[in-house]
PDB file of C-alpha atoms in Angstrom:
ATOM      1  CA  MET A  29      27.048 -24.987 -46.344  1.00 59.00           C
ATOM      2  CA  ALA A  30      23.640 -23.941 -44.288  1.00 71.00           C
ATOM      3  CA  ARG A  31      23.830 -25.913 -40.653  1.00 76.00           C
ATOM      4  CA  THR A  32      20.331 -26.592 -39.707  1.00 72.00           C
ATOM      5  CA  SER A  33      19.243 -27.649 -36.430  1.00 77.00           C
ATOM      6  CA  GLY A  34      15.693 -28.130 -34.798  1.00 67.00           C
ATOM      7  CA  SER A  35      14.604 -28.678 -31.096  1.00 76.00           C
ATOM      8  CA  ASP A  36      13.134 -31.484 -32.320  1.00 77.00           C
ATOM      9  CA  GLU A  37      12.692 -34.186 -35.069  1.00 80.00           C
ATOM     10  CA  VAL A  38       9.753 -32.219 -36.947  1.00 81.00           C
ATOM     11  CA  GLY A  39      12.348 -28.995 -36.340  1.00 71.00           C
ATOM     12  CA  ALA A  40      15.517 -30.365 -38.512  1.00 75.00           C
ATOM     13  CA  LYS A  41      13.381 -31.171 -40.709  1.00 76.00           C
ATOM     14  CA  LEU A  42      11.600 -28.002 -41.238  1.00 76.00           C
ATOM     15  CA  ALA A  43      15.062 -25.618 -40.608  1.00 77.00           C
ATOM     16  CA  GLU A  44      16.677 -27.994 -43.942  1.00 82.00           C
ATOM     17  CA  ARG A  45      13.628 -26.716 -45.901  1.00 84.00           C
ATOM     18  CA  ILE A  46      13.710 -23.267 -45.326  1.00 81.00           C
ATOM     19  CA  ALA A  47      17.793 -23.459 -45.716  1.00 77.00           C
ATOM     20  CA  ASP A  48      16.695 -25.368 -48.946  1.00 75.00           C
ATOM     21  CA  LEU A  49      14.478 -22.589 -49.908  1.00 83.00           C
ATOM     22  CA  ILE A  50      16.686 -19.673 -48.947  1.00 76.00           C
ATOM     23  CA  VAL A  51      19.504 -21.424 -51.013  1.00 76.00           C
ATOM     24  CA  ASP A  52      17.617 -21.372 -54.073  1.00 77.00           C
ATOM     25  CA  THR A  53      16.547 -18.384 -54.056  1.00 80.00           C
ATOM     26  CA  ALA A  54      19.336 -16.714 -53.669  1.00 69.00           C
ATOM     27  CA  THR A  55      21.140 -19.492 -55.923  1.00 66.00           C
ATOM     28  CA  ASN A  56      18.076 -17.680 -58.886  1.00 71.00           C
ATOM     29  CA  SER A  57      18.086 -13.859 -58.448  1.00 60.00           C
ATOM     30  CA  PRO A  58      18.924 -12.039 -61.046  1.00 60.00           C
ATOM     31  CA  ARG A  59      22.306 -10.906 -60.349  1.00 53.00           C
ATOM     32  CA  SER A  60      23.326 -14.590 -59.558  1.00 45.00           C
ATOM     33  CA  LEU A  61      22.391 -15.251 -62.699  1.00 45.00           C
ATOM     34  CA  GLN A  62      23.681 -11.704 -64.546  1.00 50.00           C
ATOM     35  CA  LYS A  63      26.390 -13.245 -66.872  1.00 62.00           C
ATOM     36  CA  ARG A  64      27.592 -10.002 -67.890  1.00 77.00           C
ATOM     37  CA  LEU A  65      30.212  -7.507 -65.480  1.00 89.00           C
ATOM     38  CA  GLY A  66      28.866  -5.253 -63.964  1.00 92.00           C
ATOM     39  CA  PRO A  67      30.160  -1.818 -62.481  1.00 95.00           C
ATOM     40  CA  SER A  68      30.634  -3.321 -59.807  1.00 93.00           C
ATOM     41  CA  GLU A  69      33.832  -6.307 -61.174  1.00 94.00           C
ATOM     42  CA  VAL A  70      35.402  -4.156 -63.241  1.00 95.00           C
ATOM     43  CA  GLY A  71      37.563  -3.386 -61.629  1.00 95.00           C
ATOM     44  CA  ASP A  72      38.050  -7.202 -59.088  1.00 94.00           C
ATOM     45  CA  PRO A  73      42.274  -6.839 -59.338  1.00 94.00           C
ATOM     46  CA  CYS A  74      42.691 -11.159 -59.968  1.00 94.00           C
ATOM     47  CA  GLU A  75      42.753 -11.372 -64.037  1.00 95.00           C
ATOM     48  CA  ARG A  76      42.215 -14.988 -63.542  1.00 95.00           C
ATOM     49  CA  ARG A  77      38.299 -14.385 -62.067  1.00 94.00           C
ATOM     50  CA  LEU A  78      37.543 -11.609 -64.361  1.00 95.00           C
ATOM     51  CA  SER A  79      38.500 -14.258 -67.229  1.00 94.00           C
ATOM     52  CA  TYR A  80      36.773 -17.524 -65.494  1.00 94.00           C
ATOM     53  CA  LYS A  81      33.304 -14.618 -65.072  1.00 92.00           C
ATOM     54  CA  MET A  82      33.824 -13.404 -68.947  1.00 92.00           C
ATOM     55  CA  LEU A  83      33.485 -17.596 -69.958  1.00 92.00           C
ATOM     56  CA  ASP A  84      30.679 -17.871 -68.098  1.00 91.00           C
ATOM     57  CA  TRP A  85      33.434 -21.304 -66.520  1.00 93.00           C
ATOM     58  CA  PRO A  86      31.533 -23.549 -64.611  1.00 92.00           C
ATOM     59  CA  ALA A  87      32.495 -22.486 -61.454  1.00 91.00           C
ATOM     60  CA  ALA A  88      34.962 -24.780 -58.562  1.00 90.00           C
ATOM     61  CA  SER A  89      32.284 -25.009 -55.869  1.00 76.00           C
ATOM     62  CA  THR A  90      28.489 -24.204 -55.734  1.00 65.00           C
ATOM     63  CA  GLU A  91      29.268 -24.099 -52.142  1.00 67.00           C
ATOM     64  CA  GLN A  92      28.727 -20.349 -51.926  1.00 69.00           C
ATOM     65  CA  ASP A  93      26.738 -19.137 -48.594  1.00 76.00           C
ATOM     66  CA  PRO A  94      24.741 -16.618 -49.342  1.00 79.00           C
ATOM     67  CA  ALA A  95      23.621 -14.987 -46.306  1.00 82.00           C
ATOM     68  CA  ALA A  96      26.008 -11.405 -46.711  1.00 82.00           C
ATOM     69  CA  SER A  97      24.584 -11.745 -50.204  1.00 84.00           C
ATOM     70  CA  ILE A  98      21.469 -11.615 -48.280  1.00 88.00           C
ATOM     71  CA  ILE A  99      21.480  -9.210 -45.646  1.00 89.00           C
ATOM     72  CA  GLY A 100      23.383  -6.650 -48.156  1.00 90.00           C
ATOM     73  CA  THR A 101      20.783  -6.510 -50.630  1.00 91.00           C
ATOM     74  CA  GLY A 102      18.474  -5.858 -47.843  1.00 92.00           C
ATOM     75  CA  PHE A 103      20.110  -3.034 -46.595  1.00 94.00           C
ATOM     76  CA  HIS A 104      20.253  -1.910 -49.789  1.00 95.00           C
ATOM     77  CA  THR A 105      16.384  -1.896 -49.616  1.00 96.00           C
ATOM     78  CA  TRP A 106      16.046  -0.274 -46.825  1.00 96.00           C
ATOM     79  CA  MET A 107      18.336   2.341 -47.472  1.00 97.00           C
ATOM     80  CA  GLU A 108      15.979   3.250 -50.911  1.00 97.00           C
ATOM     81  CA  GLU A 109      12.943   3.092 -48.289  1.00 98.00           C
ATOM     82  CA  ALA A 110      14.778   5.915 -46.391  1.00 97.00           C
ATOM     83  CA  PHE A 111      15.348   8.288 -48.885  1.00 98.00           C
ATOM     84  CA  THR A 112      12.686   8.306 -50.520  1.00 98.00           C
ATOM     85  CA  ARG A 113      11.173   9.403 -47.918  1.00 98.00           C
ATOM     86  CA  ARG A 114      13.044  11.873 -47.952  1.00 97.00           C
ATOM     87  CA  GLN A 115      13.159  13.250 -51.231  1.00 98.00           C
ATOM     88  CA  ALA A 116      12.377  16.507 -51.704  1.00 97.00           C
ATOM     89  CA  PRO A 117      12.984  19.475 -55.295  1.00 97.00           C
ATOM     90  CA  MET A 118      15.828  20.227 -56.170  1.00 97.00           C
ATOM     91  CA  PRO A 119      15.062  24.238 -57.529  1.00 96.00           C
ATOM     92  CA  ASP A 120      14.306  23.596 -60.619  1.00 96.00           C
ATOM     93  CA  GLY A 121      11.938  20.887 -59.833  1.00 97.00           C
ATOM     94  CA  ARG A 122      13.515  17.883 -60.896  1.00 97.00           C
ATOM     95  CA  PRO A 123      14.393  15.046 -57.411  1.00 98.00           C
ATOM     96  CA  ARG A 124      16.770  15.707 -55.357  1.00 98.00           C
ATOM     97  CA  TYR A 125      17.767  12.122 -54.932  1.00 98.00           C
ATOM     98  CA  ARG A 126      18.624   9.538 -57.852  1.00 98.00           C
ATOM     99  CA  ILE A 127      17.357   6.167 -55.552  1.00 98.00           C
ATOM    100  CA  GLU A 128      18.789   2.466 -57.450  1.00 97.00           C
ATOM    101  CA  GLU A 129      18.256   3.685 -61.094  1.00 97.00           C
ATOM    102  CA  ARG A 130      20.056   2.281 -63.630  1.00 96.00           C
ATOM    103  CA  VAL A 131      23.060   3.653 -65.160  1.00 97.00           C
ATOM    104  CA  THR A 132      24.563   2.705 -68.296  1.00 97.00           C
ATOM    105  CA  VAL A 133      28.853   3.134 -67.669  1.00 97.00           C
ATOM    106  CA  ARG A 134      29.710   1.840 -71.184  1.00 94.00           C
ATOM    107  CA  PRO A 135      26.978   1.188 -74.166  1.00 91.00           C
ATOM    108  CA  SER A 136      27.638  -1.820 -76.520  1.00 86.00           C
ATOM    109  CA  PRO A 137      26.156  -2.549 -80.113  1.00 83.00           C
ATOM    110  CA  ILE A 138      27.325  -6.701 -78.207  1.00 80.00           C
ATOM    111  CA  GLU A 139      25.501  -7.045 -75.119  1.00 80.00           C
ATOM    112  CA  ASP A 140      28.034  -8.586 -73.455  1.00 79.00           C
ATOM    113  CA  ALA A 141      30.776  -5.712 -73.425  1.00 84.00           C
ATOM    114  CA  ILE A 142      27.948  -3.393 -72.175  1.00 92.00           C
ATOM    115  CA  VAL A 143      28.883  -2.083 -68.618  1.00 95.00           C
ATOM    116  CA  ALA A 144      25.742  -1.271 -66.499  1.00 96.00           C
ATOM    117  CA  GLY A 145      24.298  -2.189 -63.099  1.00 95.00           C
ATOM    118  CA  SER A 146      22.329  -0.127 -60.456  1.00 96.00           C
ATOM    119  CA  SER A 147      23.983   3.049 -58.797  1.00 97.00           C
ATOM    120  CA  ASP A 148      22.550   3.159 -55.522  1.00 98.00           C
ATOM    121  CA  LEU A 149      22.289   6.776 -54.827  1.00 98.00           C
ATOM    122  CA  TYR A 150      22.953   9.764 -56.563  1.00 98.00           C
ATOM    123  CA  ASP A 151      22.707  13.171 -54.781  1.00 98.00           C
ATOM    124  CA  ARG A 152      21.884  16.023 -57.212  1.00 98.00           C
ATOM    125  CA  ALA A 153      22.047  18.781 -54.209  1.00 98.00           C
ATOM    126  CA  THR A 154      25.912  18.007 -53.285  1.00 98.00           C
ATOM    127  CA  GLY A 155      26.811  16.251 -56.888  1.00 98.00           C
ATOM    128  CA  THR A 156      27.745  12.584 -54.720  1.00 98.00           C
ATOM    129  CA  VAL A 157      27.603   9.008 -55.760  1.00 98.00           C
ATOM    130  CA  TRP A 158      27.638   7.074 -53.054  1.00 98.00           C
ATOM    131  CA  ASP A 159      27.052   3.312 -52.959  1.00 98.00           C
ATOM    132  CA  TRP A 160      26.173   1.716 -49.692  1.00 97.00           C
ATOM    133  CA  LYS A 161      28.322  -1.802 -48.567  1.00 96.00           C
ATOM    134  CA  LEU A 162      27.748  -3.344 -44.895  1.00 94.00           C
ATOM    135  CA  VAL A 163      30.826  -5.313 -43.733  1.00 93.00           C
ATOM    136  CA  GLY A 164      31.454  -7.200 -41.045  1.00 91.00           C
ATOM    137  CA  HIS A 165      33.731  -5.176 -37.936  1.00 89.00           C
ATOM    138  CA  THR A 166      36.737  -6.579 -38.880  1.00 92.00           C
ATOM    139  CA  SER A 167      36.406  -5.368 -42.322  1.00 92.00           C
ATOM    140  CA  LEU A 168      35.106  -1.794 -41.064  1.00 94.00           C
ATOM    141  CA  ASP A 169      38.243  -1.234 -39.417  1.00 95.00           C
ATOM    142  CA  GLU A 170      40.361  -2.194 -42.320  1.00 95.00           C
ATOM    143  CA  TYR A 171      38.536   0.052 -44.945  1.00 95.00           C
ATOM    144  CA  ARG A 172      39.071   2.579 -41.723  1.00 95.00           C
ATOM    145  CA  ARG A 173      42.828   2.264 -41.746  1.00 96.00           C
ATOM    146  CA  LYS A 174      43.538   1.418 -45.737  1.00 95.00           C
ATOM    147  CA  GLY A 175      40.480   3.169 -47.489  1.00 95.00           C
ATOM    148  CA  PRO A 176      38.469   0.822 -49.990  1.00 96.00           C
ATOM    149  CA  GLY A 177      40.508  -0.568 -52.427  1.00 94.00           C
ATOM    150  CA  PRO A 178      40.929  -0.576 -56.173  1.00 94.00           C
ATOM    151  CA  GLN A 179      37.977  -2.700 -56.943  1.00 95.00           C
ATOM    152  CA  TYR A 180      35.685  -0.814 -54.337  1.00 97.00           C
ATOM    153  CA  ARG A 181      37.124   2.696 -55.232  1.00 97.00           C
ATOM    154  CA  THR A 182      36.871   1.143 -59.494  1.00 97.00           C
ATOM    155  CA  GLN A 183      33.451   0.364 -59.095  1.00 98.00           C
ATOM    156  CA  ALA A 184      32.642   4.446 -57.053  1.00 98.00           C
ATOM    157  CA  HIS A 185      34.446   5.848 -59.931  1.00 98.00           C
ATOM    158  CA  LEU A 186      32.433   3.483 -62.491  1.00 98.00           C
ATOM    159  CA  TYR A 187      29.276   5.131 -61.356  1.00 98.00           C
ATOM    160  CA  GLY A 188      30.304   8.685 -61.392  1.00 98.00           C
ATOM    161  CA  LEU A 189      30.582   7.508 -64.623  1.00 98.00           C
ATOM    162  CA  GLY A 190      27.482   6.530 -65.476  1.00 97.00           C
ATOM    163  CA  GLN A 191      25.866   9.631 -63.343  1.00 98.00           C
ATOM    164  CA  GLU A 192      28.211  11.632 -66.112  1.00 98.00           C
ATOM    165  CA  ASN A 193      26.506   9.588 -69.282  1.00 97.00           C
ATOM    166  CA  ASP A 194      23.014  10.431 -67.828  1.00 97.00           C
ATOM    167  CA  GLY A 195      23.768  14.335 -67.594  1.00 97.00           C
ATOM    168  CA  GLU A 196      24.636  14.830 -64.773  1.00 98.00           C
ATOM    169  CA  GLN A 197      26.767  16.161 -63.352  1.00 97.00           C
ATOM    170  CA  PRO A 198      29.327  14.007 -60.269  1.00 98.00           C
ATOM    171  CA  LYS A 199      31.758  15.565 -58.134  1.00 98.00           C
ATOM    172  CA  ARG A 200      32.732  13.347 -55.794  1.00 98.00           C
ATOM    173  CA  VAL A 201      31.606   9.811 -55.083  1.00 98.00           C
ATOM    174  CA  ALA A 202      31.399   7.584 -51.790  1.00 98.00           C
ATOM    175  CA  ILE A 203      31.343   4.774 -49.990  1.00 97.00           C
ATOM    176  CA  CYS A 204      29.312   4.006 -46.741  1.00 97.00           C
ATOM    177  CA  PHE A 205      30.899   1.088 -45.029  1.00 96.00           C
ATOM    178  CA  VAL A 206      27.658   0.030 -42.136  1.00 95.00           C
ATOM    179  CA  GLY A 207      29.204  -2.338 -40.023  1.00 92.00           C
ATOM    180  CA  ARG A 208      27.574  -5.987 -39.308  1.00 86.00           C
ATOM    181  CA  TYR A 209      27.792  -5.250 -35.508  1.00 81.00           C
ATOM    182  CA  HIS A 210      24.906  -5.613 -32.071  1.00 83.00           C
ATOM    183  CA  GLU A 211      25.467  -1.421 -32.754  1.00 88.00           C
ATOM    184  CA  LEU A 212      25.439   1.144 -35.412  1.00 91.00           C
ATOM    185  CA  ARG A 213      29.566   2.145 -36.595  1.00 93.00           C
ATOM    186  CA  VAL A 214      29.869   3.924 -39.878  1.00 95.00           C
ATOM    187  CA  HIS A 215      32.595   4.718 -41.783  1.00 96.00           C
ATOM    188  CA  VAL A 216      32.266   7.139 -45.456  1.00 97.00           C
ATOM    189  CA  TRP A 217      35.686   6.765 -47.270  1.00 97.00           C
ATOM    190  CA  THR A 218      35.462   9.951 -50.214  1.00 97.00           C
ATOM    191  CA  GLU A 219      37.020  11.753 -52.596  1.00 98.00           C
ATOM    192  CA  PRO A 220      36.678  14.143 -55.987  1.00 98.00           C
ATOM    193  CA  TYR A 221      34.786  11.854 -59.089  1.00 98.00           C
ATOM    194  CA  GLN A 222      38.005  11.151 -61.337  1.00 98.00           C
ATOM    195  CA  ARG A 223      35.899  10.710 -65.017  1.00 97.00           C
ATOM    196  CA  GLN A 224      39.662   8.692 -65.846  1.00 98.00           C
ATOM    197  CA  ILE A 225      39.613   6.089 -62.529  1.00 98.00           C
ATOM    198  CA  ALA A 226      36.747   4.985 -64.540  1.00 97.00           C
ATOM    199  CA  LEU A 227      37.834   5.134 -68.446  1.00 97.00           C
ATOM    200  CA  ASP A 228      41.166   3.049 -67.564  1.00 97.00           C
ATOM    201  CA  ALA A 229      39.171   0.346 -65.877  1.00 97.00           C
ATOM    202  CA  LEU A 230      37.067   0.677 -68.801  1.00 96.00           C
ATOM    203  CA  THR A 231      40.571  -0.380 -70.590  1.00 96.00           C
ATOM    204  CA  ARG A 232      42.034  -2.312 -68.817  1.00 96.00           C
ATOM    205  CA  LEU A 233      39.097  -4.869 -68.953  1.00 95.00           C
ATOM    206  CA  ASP A 234      38.716  -4.561 -73.330  1.00 93.00           C
ATOM    207  CA  ARG A 235      42.800  -5.479 -72.750  1.00 94.00           C
ATOM    208  CA  VAL A 236      41.286  -8.690 -70.216  1.00 94.00           C
ATOM    209  CA  ARG A 237      37.799  -8.891 -72.952  1.00 92.00           C
ATOM    210  CA  ASP A 238      41.214  -9.339 -75.871  1.00 92.00           C
ATOM    211  CA  ARG A 239      43.759 -11.591 -74.443  1.00 91.00           C
ATOM    212  CA  LEU A 240      40.685 -14.512 -74.261  1.00 89.00           C
ATOM    213  CA  THR A 241      40.318 -14.820 -78.104  1.00 86.00           C
ATOM    214  CA  ALA A 242      43.585 -13.080 -79.426  1.00 87.00           C
ATOM    215  CA  SER A 243      45.161 -17.274 -79.728  1.00 77.00           C
ATOM    216  CA  GLY A 244      41.872 -17.999 -82.509  1.00 83.00           C
ATOM    217  CA  ASP A 245      41.291 -20.789 -80.354  1.00 84.00           C
ATOM    218  CA  ALA A 246      37.717 -21.583 -78.747  1.00 84.00           C
ATOM    219  CA  ASP A 247      39.552 -25.037 -77.323  1.00 87.00           C
ATOM    220  CA  ALA A 248      42.501 -22.829 -75.597  1.00 89.00           C
ATOM    221  CA  PRO A 249      40.461 -21.822 -71.868  1.00 90.00           C
ATOM    222  CA  TYR A 250      40.650 -25.810 -71.404  1.00 91.00           C
ATOM    223  CA  ASP A 251      44.536 -25.851 -70.909  1.00 93.00           C
ATOM    224  CA  HIS A 252      45.808 -25.148 -67.913  1.00 93.00           C
ATOM    225  CA  ALA A 253      49.478 -24.135 -69.396  1.00 93.00           C
ATOM    226  CA  TRP A 254      46.850 -21.568 -70.870  1.00 93.00           C
ATOM    227  CA  TRP A 255      45.021 -20.125 -68.456  1.00 94.00           C
ATOM    228  CA  SER A 256      49.317 -20.607 -65.901  1.00 93.00           C
ATOM    229  CA  GLN A 257      49.123 -17.443 -68.096  1.00 92.00           C
ATOM    230  CA  VAL A 258      45.858 -15.982 -66.718  1.00 94.00           C
ATOM    231  CA  PRO A 259      47.877 -13.677 -63.796  1.00 93.00           C
ATOM    232  CA  ALA A 260      45.482 -13.378 -60.116  1.00 93.00           C
ATOM    233  CA  SER A 261      46.037 -11.296 -57.537  1.00 90.00           C
ATOM    234  CA  ASP A 262      46.808 -11.372 -54.088  1.00 86.00           C
ATOM    235  CA  GLN A 263      45.084  -8.051 -53.104  1.00 82.00           C
ATOM    236  CA  ALA A 264      41.690 -10.628 -54.615  1.00 80.00           C
ATOM    237  CA  LYS A 265      39.500 -11.939 -52.093  1.00 83.00           C
ATOM    238  CA  CYS A 266      39.872 -15.947 -53.283  1.00 88.00           C
ATOM    239  CA  ARG A 267      37.995 -16.724 -50.356  1.00 83.00           C
ATOM    240  CA  PHE A 268      35.004 -15.274 -51.670  1.00 83.00           C
ATOM    241  CA  CYS A 269      35.523 -16.209 -55.569  1.00 90.00           C
ATOM    242  CA  PRO A 270      33.286 -19.109 -56.998  1.00 90.00           C
ATOM    243  CA  TRP A 271      36.576 -21.174 -58.904  1.00 94.00           C
ATOM    244  CA  PHE A 272      38.618 -20.781 -55.963  1.00 93.00           C
ATOM    245  CA  LYS A 273      39.947 -24.641 -55.048  1.00 92.00           C
ATOM    246  CA  PRO A 274      42.786 -24.899 -52.389  1.00 92.00           C
ATOM    247  CA  GLY A 275      45.295 -26.473 -53.183  1.00 92.00           C
ATOM    248  CA  SER A 276      44.239 -27.342 -56.982  1.00 93.00           C
ATOM    249  CA  THR A 277      47.300 -28.496 -59.946  1.00 94.00           C
ATOM    250  CA  ASP A 278      44.619 -28.183 -62.469  1.00 95.00           C
ATOM    251  CA  LEU A 279      43.694 -23.993 -63.827  1.00 95.00           C
ATOM    252  CA  THR A 280      40.575 -25.562 -65.803  1.00 95.00           C
ATOM    253  CA  VAL A 281      39.289 -26.591 -62.811  1.00 94.00           C
ATOM    254  CA  GLY A 282      39.394 -24.215 -60.135  1.00 94.00           C
ATOM    255  CA  CYS A 283      42.282 -21.201 -58.561  1.00 94.00           C
ATOM    256  CA  PRO A 284      44.305 -22.205 -56.668  1.00 94.00           C
ATOM    257  CA  GLY A 285      44.846 -18.740 -55.343  1.00 90.00           C
ATOM    258  CA  VAL A 286      47.665 -16.562 -54.390  1.00 84.00           C
ATOM    259  CA  ALA A 287      49.586 -17.770 -51.129  1.00 70.00           C
ATOM    260  CA  GLN A 288      50.081 -15.007 -48.952  1.00 58.00           C
ATOM    261  CA  PRO A 289      52.913 -13.871 -47.889  1.00 53.00           C
ATOM    262  CA  ALA A 290      53.503 -14.618 -44.418  1.00 50.00           C
ATOM    263  CA  ALA A 291      54.163 -11.377 -42.010  1.00 46.00           C
ATOM    264  CA  GLN A 292      56.961 -10.044 -40.682  1.00 48.00           C
ATOM    265  CA  ARG A 293      57.661 -10.939 -37.126  1.00 45.00           C
ATOM    266  CA  HIS A 294      59.146  -8.111 -34.925  1.00 46.00           C
ATOM    267  CA  GLY A 295      60.184  -7.636 -31.931  1.00 48.00           C
ATOM    268  CA  PHE A 296      59.457  -9.985 -28.751  1.00 40.00           C
ATOM    269  CA  GLU A 297      57.705 -12.304 -31.137  1.00 41.00           C
ATOM    270  CA  SER A 298      60.865 -12.904 -32.923  1.00 38.00           C
ATOM    271  CA  LEU A 299      62.738 -13.610 -30.103  1.00 39.00           C
ATOM    272  CA  ILE A 300      60.317 -16.471 -28.624  1.00 40.00           C
ATOM    273  CA  ALA A 301      59.918 -18.055 -32.362  1.00 36.00           C
TER     274      ALA A 301
END
């Protein structure tokens, strides 16, 4: 997973030790160890991935590169500090910003059914729920052209519901995409807050959860045929999924993903095919 090198034998060994430390720390972070679904996952278009997560199913591969998440966590900390320095009182005396405050989207007496998470920023002055996304420049261009996609859009409205549950009055949700690039590139997607989007996502989540126990047979998920009835999604980013196993024919071991349709060629491309 990690590529290491050194200027000599000692440097190579030190590089390997540092890489191991980074991977171990990322793997054992509270976020990585979290078993309950958070707002960032509820809108995942792939019900199979959600089911693997709910069942705490063994990952098909532990070789997940933590670099992007580490960099993203550092960026969130930087933004938290930036807005903390800019904190100001509202006319009623409350602070303008709620920064990285935990909100409960849905309380429940059942621990696994609770949906809660840390909301990046809520601006009381404008009623805007903000979420920061540090992405590659190719992804940023895609989000700029096509919008945030169902998972990020749902996440934004879920955090809006969490703020509403805390007595706030959210009016808008906004996702700020910042490119990991050698120049600053920022794109903001925003729309009015819609409680129903969050409620629909929670209803879907319950449906997915109910399927896991519908048969009444605790051994059912150990059968490939059972998993084949759990739909995967062609909108999912399979290569980032812990349960992605290319070529797998046994869904109890891993999911091969959904084949993407070949891009339709046209014009000169079709003439030279």
